[in-house]
mmCIF file of N, CA and C in Angstrom:
data_model
loop_
_atom_site.group_PDB
_atom_site.id
_atom_site.type_symbol
_atom_site.label_atom_id
_atom_site.label_comp_id
_atom_site.label_asym_id
_atom_site.label_seq_id
_atom_site.Cartn_x
_atom_site.Cartn_y
_atom_site.Cartn_z
ATOM 1 N N MET A 1 3.883 16.312 -1.171
ATOM 2 C CA MET A 1 2.440 15.804 -0.760
ATOM 3 C C MET A 1 1.934 15.588 0.572
ATOM 4 N N GLU A 2 1.247 16.094 1.483
ATOM 5 C CA GLU A 2 0.836 15.186 2.893
ATOM 6 C C GLU A 2 0.255 14.363 3.150
ATOM 7 N N LEU A 3 0.581 13.209 3.041
ATOM 8 C CA LEU A 3 -0.713 12.514 3.822
ATOM 9 C C LEU A 3 -1.646 12.396 5.104
ATOM 10 N N LYS A 4 -2.580 12.176 4.628
ATOM 11 C CA LYS A 4 -3.675 12.262 5.802
ATOM 12 C C LYS A 4 -4.456 10.813 5.664
ATOM 13 N N PRO A 5 -3.835 9.956 6.345
ATOM 14 C CA PRO A 5 -4.480 8.658 6.226
ATOM 15 C C PRO A 5 -5.356 8.631 6.981
ATOM 16 N N THR A 6 -6.628 7.650 7.238
ATOM 17 C CA THR A 6 -7.254 6.963 8.395
ATOM 18 C C THR A 6 -6.522 6.214 9.330
ATOM 19 N N THR A 7 -6.558 5.848 10.320
ATOM 20 C CA THR A 7 -6.083 5.295 11.038
ATOM 21 C C THR A 7 -5.293 3.608 10.463
ATOM 22 N N LYS A 8 -6.596 3.212 9.584
ATOM 23 C CA LYS A 8 -6.181 1.770 8.995
ATOM 24 C C LYS A 8 -5.459 2.053 8.111
ATOM 25 N N VAL A 9 -5.190 3.032 7.029
ATOM 26 C CA VAL A 9 -4.226 3.731 5.900
ATOM 27 C C VAL A 9 -3.007 3.423 6.785
ATOM 28 N N ALA A 10 -2.968 4.492 7.693
ATOM 29 C CA ALA A 10 -1.758 4.444 8.725
ATOM 30 C C ALA A 10 -1.295 3.197 9.079
ATOM 31 N N GLU A 11 -1.948 2.505 9.528
ATOM 32 C CA GLU A 11 -1.770 0.924 9.688
ATOM 33 C C GLU A 11 -1.161 0.436 8.684
ATOM 34 N N ILE A 12 -1.799 0.359 7.564
ATOM 35 C CA ILE A 12 -1.436 -0.522 6.841
ATOM 36 C C ILE A 12 -0.037 0.008 5.790
ATOM 37 N N LEU A 13 0.373 0.900 5.711
ATOM 38 C CA LEU A 13 1.724 1.650 5.389
ATOM 39 C C LEU A 13 2.433 1.541 6.480
ATOM 40 N N ALA A 14 2.257 1.365 7.892
ATOM 41 C CA ALA A 14 3.476 1.010 8.753
ATOM 42 C C ALA A 14 4.170 -0.013 8.747
ATOM 43 N N VAL A 15 3.095 -1.143 8.432
ATOM 44 C CA VAL A 15 3.122 -2.398 8.130
ATOM 45 C C VAL A 15 3.972 -2.715 6.938
ATOM 46 N N ALA A 16 3.387 -2.311 5.953
ATOM 47 C CA ALA A 16 4.290 -2.573 4.172
ATOM 48 C C ALA A 16 5.828 -1.779 4.936
ATOM 49 N N GLN A 17 5.869 -0.924 5.567
ATOM 50 C CA GLN A 17 7.383 -0.072 5.800
ATOM 51 C C GLN A 17 8.014 -1.430 6.644
ATOM 52 N N ARG A 18 7.339 -1.802 7.554
ATOM 53 C CA ARG A 18 8.183 -2.684 8.147
ATOM 54 C C ARG A 18 8.209 -4.223 7.585
ATOM 55 N N SER A 19 7.510 -4.134 6.742
ATOM 56 C CA SER A 19 7.737 -5.718 5.759
ATOM 57 C C SER A 19 8.989 -5.512 4.652
ATOM 58 N N ALA A 20 8.983 -4.213 4.073
ATOM 59 C CA ALA A 20 10.031 -4.063 3.331
ATOM 60 C C ALA A 20 11.483 -3.699 4.028
ATOM 61 N N GLN A 21 11.290 -3.250 5.403
ATOM 62 C CA GLN A 21 12.448 -3.820 6.242
ATOM 63 C C GLN A 21 13.029 -4.855 6.472
ATOM 64 N N THR A 22 11.991 -5.810 7.008
ATOM 65 C CA THR A 22 11.945 -6.692 7.749
ATOM 66 C C THR A 22 12.661 -7.925 6.669
ATOM 67 N N ALA A 23 12.597 -7.362 5.115
ATOM 68 C CA ALA A 23 13.113 -7.959 3.750
ATOM 69 C C ALA A 23 14.180 -7.474 3.559
ATOM 70 N N GLY A 24 14.839 -6.526 3.865
ATOM 71 C CA GLY A 24 16.161 -5.765 3.385
ATOM 72 C C GLY A 24 15.583 -4.914 2.483
ATOM 73 N N ASN A 25 14.564 -4.615 1.923
ATOM 74 C CA ASN A 25 14.516 -4.179 0.665
ATOM 75 C C ASN A 25 14.720 -2.615 0.926
ATOM 76 N N PRO A 26 15.252 -2.005 0.202
ATOM 77 C CA PRO A 26 15.730 -0.594 0.266
ATOM 78 C C PRO A 26 14.460 0.868 0.114
ATOM 79 N N GLU A 27 13.693 0.233 -0.430
ATOM 80 C CA GLU A 27 12.071 0.985 -0.255
ATOM 81 C C GLU A 27 10.616 -0.176 -0.380
ATOM 82 N N ILE A 28 10.041 0.964 -0.067
ATOM 83 C CA ILE A 28 8.658 0.428 0.016
ATOM 84 C C ILE A 28 8.077 0.185 -1.534
ATOM 85 N N THR A 29 7.164 -0.695 -1.693
ATOM 86 C CA THR A 29 7.002 -0.570 -3.335
ATOM 87 C C THR A 29 5.627 -1.022 -2.851
ATOM 88 N N PRO A 30 4.609 -0.630 -4.088
ATOM 89 C CA PRO A 30 3.271 -1.137 -4.019
ATOM 90 C C PRO A 30 2.927 -2.815 -3.819
ATOM 91 N N ALA A 31 4.023 -3.067 -4.257
ATOM 92 C CA ALA A 31 3.657 -5.108 -3.402
ATOM 93 C C ALA A 31 4.017 -4.853 -2.061
ATOM 94 N N HIS A 32 4.438 -3.978 -1.139
ATOM 95 C CA HIS A 32 4.619 -3.859 0.157
ATOM 96 C C HIS A 32 3.352 -3.705 0.447
ATOM 97 N N ILE A 33 2.810 -2.477 -0.226
ATOM 98 C CA ILE A 33 1.462 -1.676 0.099
ATOM 99 C C ILE A 33 0.159 -2.586 -0.112
ATOM 100 N N ALA A 34 0.304 -3.794 -1.361
ATOM 101 C CA ALA A 34 -0.757 -4.302 -1.400
ATOM 102 C C ALA A 34 -1.009 -5.673 -0.352
ATOM 103 N N LEU A 35 0.337 -6.118 0.152
ATOM 104 C CA LEU A 35 0.552 -7.335 0.897
ATOM 105 C C LEU A 35 0.033 -6.388 2.215
ATOM 106 N N ALA A 36 0.594 -5.607 2.765
ATOM 107 C CA ALA A 36 0.053 -4.967 3.917
ATOM 108 C C ALA A 36 -1.793 -4.826 4.031
ATOM 109 N N ALA A 37 -2.110 -4.133 2.770
ATOM 110 C CA ALA A 37 -3.095 -4.288 2.928
ATOM 111 C C ALA A 37 -4.330 -5.368 3.099
ATOM 112 N N VAL A 38 -3.858 -6.637 2.761
ATOM 113 C CA VAL A 38 -4.841 -7.876 2.777
ATOM 114 C C VAL A 38 -4.783 -8.456 4.084
ATOM 115 N N GLU A 39 -3.465 -7.874 4.598
ATOM 116 C CA GLU A 39 -2.839 -8.495 5.794
ATOM 117 C C GLU A 39 -3.739 -7.571 7.308
ATOM 118 N N VAL A 40 -3.707 -6.669 7.026
ATOM 119 C CA VAL A 40 -3.761 -5.628 8.085
ATOM 120 C C VAL A 40 -5.621 -6.265 8.330
ATOM 121 N N PRO A 41 -6.175 -6.754 9.504
ATOM 122 C CA PRO A 41 -7.282 -6.917 10.338
ATOM 123 C C PRO A 41 -8.487 -5.904 9.796
ATOM 124 N N GLU A 42 -9.691 -6.288 9.753
ATOM 125 C CA GLU A 42 -10.181 -5.279 9.844
ATOM 126 C C GLU A 42 -10.535 -4.470 8.920
ATOM 127 N N THR A 43 -9.938 -4.509 7.648
ATOM 128 C CA THR A 43 -10.293 -3.394 6.433
ATOM 129 C C THR A 43 -11.125 -3.676 5.747
ATOM 130 N N THR A 44 -11.673 -3.082 4.698
ATOM 131 C CA THR A 44 -12.336 -3.066 3.752
ATOM 132 C C THR A 44 -11.579 -4.073 2.660
ATOM 133 N N VAL A 45 -10.619 -4.069 2.536
ATOM 134 C CA VAL A 45 -10.021 -4.447 1.754
ATOM 135 C C VAL A 45 -10.439 -5.714 0.728
ATOM 136 N N PRO A 46 -10.357 -6.961 1.727
ATOM 137 C CA PRO A 46 -10.829 -8.035 1.245
ATOM 138 C C PRO A 46 -11.897 -7.872 0.686
ATOM 139 N N ALA A 47 -12.907 -7.582 0.985
ATOM 140 C CA ALA A 47 -14.633 -6.783 0.545
ATOM 141 C C ALA A 47 -14.070 -5.736 -0.808
ATOM 142 N N LEU A 48 -13.604 -5.235 -0.995
ATOM 143 C CA LEU A 48 -13.183 -4.427 -2.185
ATOM 144 C C LEU A 48 -13.053 -4.992 -3.406
ATOM 145 N N LEU A 49 -11.472 -6.408 -2.877
ATOM 146 C CA LEU A 49 -10.798 -7.048 -4.001
ATOM 147 C C LEU A 49 -12.017 -8.092 -4.258
ATOM 148 N N ALA A 50 -12.898 -8.601 -3.470
ATOM 149 C CA ALA A 50 -13.887 -9.552 -4.036
ATOM 150 C C ALA A 50 -14.745 -9.228 -4.675
ATOM 151 N N ALA A 51 -15.163 -7.959 -4.642
ATOM 152 C CA ALA A 51 -16.397 -6.847 -5.522
ATOM 153 C C ALA A 51 -15.633 -7.080 -6.433
ATOM 154 N N GLY A 52 -14.346 -6.891 -7.110
ATOM 155 C CA GLY A 52 -13.654 -6.700 -8.497
ATOM 156 C C GLY A 52 -13.659 -8.004 -8.924
ATOM 157 N N GLY A 53 -13.772 -8.890 -8.445
ATOM 158 C CA GLY A 53 -13.261 -10.488 -8.541
ATOM 159 C C GLY A 53 -12.277 -10.873 -8.487
ATOM 160 N N THR A 54 -11.462 -10.581 -7.113
ATOM 161 C CA THR A 54 -9.846 -10.947 -7.187
ATOM 162 C C THR A 54 -9.771 -11.140 -5.624
ATOM 163 N N SER A 55 -9.966 -11.977 -5.192
ATOM 164 C CA SER A 55 -9.525 -12.766 -4.051
ATOM 165 C C SER A 55 -7.976 -12.254 -2.914
ATOM 166 N N PRO A 56 -8.292 -12.366 -2.214
ATOM 167 C CA PRO A 56 -7.397 -11.256 -1.163
ATOM 168 C C PRO A 56 -6.188 -12.099 -1.500
ATOM 169 N N GLU A 57 -6.027 -13.676 -1.431
ATOM 170 C CA GLU A 57 -4.989 -14.761 -1.694
ATOM 171 C C GLU A 57 -4.333 -14.591 -2.549
ATOM 172 N N SER A 58 -5.034 -14.401 -3.941
ATOM 173 C CA SER A 58 -4.047 -14.154 -5.016
ATOM 174 C C SER A 58 -3.478 -13.074 -4.980
ATOM 175 N N VAL A 59 -3.706 -11.690 -4.719
ATOM 176 C CA VAL A 59 -3.133 -10.780 -4.146
ATOM 177 C C VAL A 59 -1.983 -10.867 -3.323
ATOM 178 N N ALA A 60 -2.213 -11.458 -1.854
ATOM 179 C CA ALA A 60 -1.449 -11.884 -1.391
ATOM 180 C C ALA A 60 0.137 -12.351 -2.326
ATOM 181 N N ALA A 61 -0.566 -13.470 -2.603
ATOM 182 C CA ALA A 61 0.545 -14.316 -3.455
ATOM 183 C C ALA A 61 1.424 -13.685 -4.541
ATOM 184 N N THR A 62 0.594 -12.562 -5.005
ATOM 185 C CA THR A 62 1.339 -12.158 -6.196
ATOM 186 C C THR A 62 2.229 -11.100 -5.808
ATOM 187 N N ALA A 63 1.931 -10.442 -4.637
ATOM 188 C CA ALA A 63 3.127 -9.355 -3.587
ATOM 189 C C ALA A 63 3.887 -10.110 -2.966
ATOM 190 N N ARG A 64 3.899 -11.377 -2.494
ATOM 191 C CA ARG A 64 4.848 -12.153 -2.043
ATOM 192 C C ARG A 64 6.357 -12.234 -3.144
ATOM 193 N N ALA A 65 5.245 -12.528 -4.267
ATOM 194 C CA ALA A 65 6.529 -13.339 -4.890
ATOM 195 C C ALA A 65 7.141 -11.995 -5.949
ATOM 196 N N GLU A 66 6.485 -10.603 -5.961
ATOM 197 C CA GLU A 66 6.935 -9.440 -6.547
ATOM 198 C C GLU A 66 7.871 -8.852 -5.441
ATOM 199 N N ILE A 67 8.125 -9.097 -4.004
ATOM 200 C CA ILE A 67 8.807 -8.911 -3.182
ATOM 201 C C ILE A 67 10.050 -9.532 -3.099
ATOM 202 N N ALA A 68 9.872 -11.351 -3.473
ATOM 203 C CA ALA A 68 10.876 -11.850 -3.106
ATOM 204 C C ALA A 68 11.713 -11.657 -4.273
ATOM 205 N N LYS A 69 11.597 -10.820 -5.062
ATOM 206 C CA LYS A 69 12.499 -10.330 -6.790
ATOM 207 C C LYS A 69 13.179 -9.600 -6.459
ATOM 208 N N LEU A 70 12.999 -8.329 -5.152
ATOM 209 C CA LEU A 70 13.223 -6.720 -5.300
ATOM 210 C C LEU A 70 14.653 -7.111 -4.768
ATOM 211 N N PRO A 71 15.480 -6.138 -4.669
ATOM 212 C CA PRO A 71 16.680 -6.064 -4.566
ATOM 213 C C PRO A 71 16.710 -5.933 -2.418
ATOM 214 N N ARG A 72 17.903 -6.265 -1.944
ATOM 215 C CA ARG A 72 18.044 -6.396 -0.904
ATOM 216 C C ARG A 72 19.337 -5.522 -0.350
ATOM 217 N N VAL A 73 19.059 -4.750 0.572
ATOM 218 C CA VAL A 73 20.405 -4.483 1.251
ATOM 219 C C VAL A 73 21.133 -4.440 2.469
ATOM 220 N N SER A 74 21.779 -4.122 3.121
ATOM 221 C CA SER A 74 22.027 -4.917 4.779
ATOM 222 C C SER A 74 22.761 -3.288 5.203
ATOM 223 N N GLY A 75 22.858 -3.270 6.583
ATOM 224 C CA GLY A 75 23.717 -2.458 7.051
ATOM 225 C C GLY A 75 22.652 -0.748 7.131
ATOM 226 N N SER A 76 21.625 -0.848 6.583
ATOM 227 C CA SER A 76 21.077 0.937 6.199
ATOM 228 C C SER A 76 20.223 1.212 7.574
ATOM 229 N N SER A 77 20.729 2.145 8.414
ATOM 230 C CA SER A 77 20.710 2.872 9.329
ATOM 231 C C SER A 77 18.992 3.454 9.645
ATOM 232 N N SER A 78 18.606 3.709 8.393
ATOM 233 C CA SER A 78 17.448 4.290 8.275
ATOM 234 C C SER A 78 16.335 3.271 7.645
ATOM 235 N N GLY A 79 14.850 3.311 8.105
ATOM 236 C CA GLY A 79 14.471 2.372 6.913
ATOM 237 C C GLY A 79 13.845 2.815 5.914
ATOM 238 N N PRO A 80 12.822 2.104 5.053
ATOM 239 C CA PRO A 80 13.107 2.089 3.701
ATOM 240 C C PRO A 80 11.972 3.415 3.426
ATOM 241 N N GLY A 81 11.992 4.377 2.531
ATOM 242 C CA GLY A 81 10.877 4.976 2.191
ATOM 243 C C GLY A 81 10.080 4.636 1.028
ATOM 244 N N PHE A 82 9.358 5.244 0.542
ATOM 245 C CA PHE A 82 8.468 4.924 -0.273
ATOM 246 C C PHE A 82 9.079 5.311 -1.916
ATOM 247 N N GLY A 83 9.071 4.090 -2.584
ATOM 248 C CA GLY A 83 10.130 4.248 -3.778
ATOM 249 C C GLY A 83 9.039 5.066 -4.994
ATOM 250 N N GLN A 84 10.148 4.814 -5.948
ATOM 251 C CA GLN A 84 9.317 5.540 -7.008
ATOM 252 C C GLN A 84 7.618 4.805 -7.424
ATOM 253 N N ALA A 85 7.934 3.810 -7.526
ATOM 254 C CA ALA A 85 6.768 2.729 -8.223
ATOM 255 C C ALA A 85 5.354 3.380 -7.231
ATOM 256 N N ALA A 86 5.877 3.268 -5.715
ATOM 257 C CA ALA A 86 4.656 3.791 -4.456
ATOM 258 C C ALA A 86 4.070 5.321 -4.370
ATOM 259 N N LEU A 87 4.796 6.141 -4.891
ATOM 260 C CA LEU A 87 4.638 7.479 -4.526
ATOM 261 C C LEU A 87 3.714 7.877 -5.540
ATOM 262 N N PRO A 88 3.186 7.283 -6.807
ATOM 263 C CA PRO A 88 2.280 7.449 -7.552
ATOM 264 C C PRO A 88 0.812 6.756 -7.129
ATOM 265 N N VAL A 89 1.115 5.819 -6.644
ATOM 266 C CA VAL A 89 -0.436 4.922 -5.876
ATOM 267 C C VAL A 89 -1.171 5.869 -5.096
ATOM 268 N N LEU A 90 0.405 6.578 -4.273
ATOM 269 C CA LEU A 90 -0.124 7.026 -2.927
ATOM 270 C C LEU A 90 -0.436 8.700 -3.905
ATOM 271 N N GLN A 91 -0.127 9.276 -4.808
ATOM 272 C CA GLN A 91 -0.423 10.973 -4.949
ATOM 273 C C GLN A 91 -2.161 10.322 -5.301
ATOM 274 N N GLN A 92 -2.618 8.964 -6.493
ATOM 275 C CA GLN A 92 -4.081 9.328 -6.774
ATOM 276 C C GLN A 92 -4.690 8.899 -6.069
ATOM 277 N N ALA A 93 -4.659 8.018 -4.734
ATOM 278 C CA ALA A 93 -5.047 7.596 -3.999
ATOM 279 C C ALA A 93 -5.204 9.303 -2.759
ATOM 280 N N ASN A 94 -4.541 10.160 -3.031
ATOM 281 C CA ASN A 94 -4.557 11.462 -2.433
ATOM 282 C C ASN A 94 -5.822 12.471 -2.997
ATOM 283 N N THR A 95 -5.235 12.098 -4.674
ATOM 284 C CA THR A 95 -6.349 13.057 -5.331
ATOM 285 C C THR A 95 -7.685 12.326 -5.200
ATOM 286 N N LEU A 96 -7.775 11.100 -5.427
ATOM 287 C CA LEU A 96 -9.164 10.610 -5.118
ATOM 288 C C LEU A 96 -10.068 10.920 -3.717
ATOM 289 N N MET A 97 -9.620 10.681 -2.729
ATOM 290 C CA MET A 97 -9.698 11.263 -1.394
ATOM 291 C C MET A 97 -9.947 13.098 -1.873
ATOM 292 N N GLN A 98 -9.391 13.833 -2.687
ATOM 293 C CA GLN A 98 -10.440 15.420 -2.349
ATOM 294 C C GLN A 98 -11.175 15.016 -3.510
ATOM 295 N N ALA A 99 -11.282 14.192 -4.181
ATOM 296 C CA ALA A 99 -12.121 14.351 -5.503
ATOM 297 C C ALA A 99 -13.613 13.893 -4.615
ATOM 298 N N TRP A 100 -13.431 13.071 -3.893
ATOM 299 C CA TRP A 100 -14.550 12.150 -2.749
ATOM 300 C C TRP A 100 -15.065 13.686 -1.912
ATOM 301 N N GLY A 101 -14.675 14.509 -1.907
ATOM 302 C CA GLY A 101 -14.631 15.171 -0.858
ATOM 303 C C GLY A 101 -14.231 14.944 0.663
ATOM 304 N N ASP A 102 -13.199 13.983 0.799
ATOM 305 C CA ASP A 102 -12.781 13.466 1.980
ATOM 306 C C ASP A 102 -11.592 13.968 3.057
ATOM 307 N N THR A 103 -11.285 14.156 4.124
ATOM 308 C CA THR A 103 -10.510 14.579 4.606
ATOM 309 C C THR A 103 -9.251 13.718 4.814
ATOM 310 N N PHE A 104 -9.471 12.439 5.055
ATOM 311 C CA PHE A 104 -8.541 11.402 5.553
ATOM 312 C C PHE A 104 -8.715 10.676 4.167
ATOM 313 N N MET A 105 -7.368 9.622 3.672
ATOM 314 C CA MET A 105 -7.079 8.310 2.688
ATOM 315 C C MET A 105 -7.713 7.255 3.509
ATOM 316 N N SER A 106 -8.805 6.848 2.599
ATOM 317 C CA SER A 106 -9.421 5.821 2.531
ATOM 318 C C SER A 106 -8.773 4.736 2.511
ATOM 319 N N THR A 107 -8.919 3.330 2.708
ATOM 320 C CA THR A 107 -8.437 2.126 2.348
ATOM 321 C C THR A 107 -9.207 2.048 1.012
ATOM 322 N N ASP A 108 -10.428 2.541 0.493
ATOM 323 C CA ASP A 108 -11.202 2.396 -0.400
ATOM 324 C C ASP A 108 -10.288 3.397 -1.589
ATOM 325 N N ALA A 109 -10.194 4.532 -1.097
ATOM 326 C CA ALA A 109 -8.842 5.320 -2.263
ATOM 327 C C ALA A 109 -7.501 4.579 -2.597
ATOM 328 N N LEU A 110 -7.095 3.972 -1.388
ATOM 329 C CA LEU A 110 -6.015 3.546 -1.433
ATOM 330 C C LEU A 110 -5.951 2.424 -2.643
ATOM 331 N N VAL A 111 -6.914 1.634 -2.665
ATOM 332 C CA VAL A 111 -7.207 0.164 -3.165
ATOM 333 C C VAL A 111 -7.541 0.753 -4.643
ATOM 334 N N LEU A 112 -8.587 1.570 -5.257
ATOM 335 C CA LEU A 112 -8.955 2.074 -5.917
ATOM 336 C C LEU A 112 -7.752 2.930 -6.650
ATOM 337 N N ALA A 113 -6.851 3.525 -6.132
ATOM 338 C CA ALA A 113 -5.286 4.088 -6.751
ATOM 339 C C ALA A 113 -4.142 3.120 -7.248
ATOM 340 N N ARG A 114 -4.433 2.022 -6.498
ATOM 341 C CA ARG A 114 -3.355 0.848 -6.819
ATOM 342 C C ARG A 114 -4.156 0.317 -7.959
ATOM 343 N N ALA A 115 -5.273 -0.150 -8.472
ATOM 344 C CA ALA A 115 -5.909 -0.524 -9.631
ATOM 345 C C ALA A 115 -5.755 0.444 -10.763
ATOM 346 N N GLU A 116 -5.742 1.639 -10.668
ATOM 347 C CA GLU A 116 -6.103 2.595 -11.653
ATOM 348 C C GLU A 116 -4.542 2.975 -12.009
ATOM 349 N N LYS A 117 -3.639 2.825 -11.344
ATOM 350 C CA LYS A 117 -2.470 2.750 -11.651
ATOM 351 C C LYS A 117 -1.851 1.507 -11.961
ATOM 352 N N GLY A 118 -2.586 0.502 -12.001
ATOM 353 C CA GLY A 118 -1.889 -0.762 -12.734
ATOM 354 C C GLY A 118 -0.815 -1.801 -11.313
ATOM 355 N N ALA A 119 -0.423 -0.985 -10.361
ATOM 356 C CA ALA A 119 0.178 -1.522 -9.486
ATOM 357 C C ALA A 119 -0.144 -2.568 -8.388
ATOM 358 N N ILE A 120 0.829 -3.740 -8.109
ATOM 359 C CA ILE A 120 0.378 -4.436 -7.292
ATOM 360 C C ILE A 120 0.292 -4.584 -5.977
#
């Protein structure tokens, strides 16, 4: 699967990767992506969550709690990649992007894919 993210989605995924690396997590999970999505400024994510009846603060708190439970590794020379739980979310976002006739993966597609896959 080739990712074609918008600038904001690329920023969210980069923040998720840095978050996983900083925490010593061996892979990027949906929790890393969710936390990054609410922390990256100037996205539609807070409005989308609020429209769905969820506060960005509760998503961030839940994501932080999930990240705290993840295994940690040290000494890894390469950064973490997308884990088994994150890949279906990205695949679904890619499917939504194509179904909507979009050329690039938007934050809307990423948030909806996360919800559809039941991922934090």
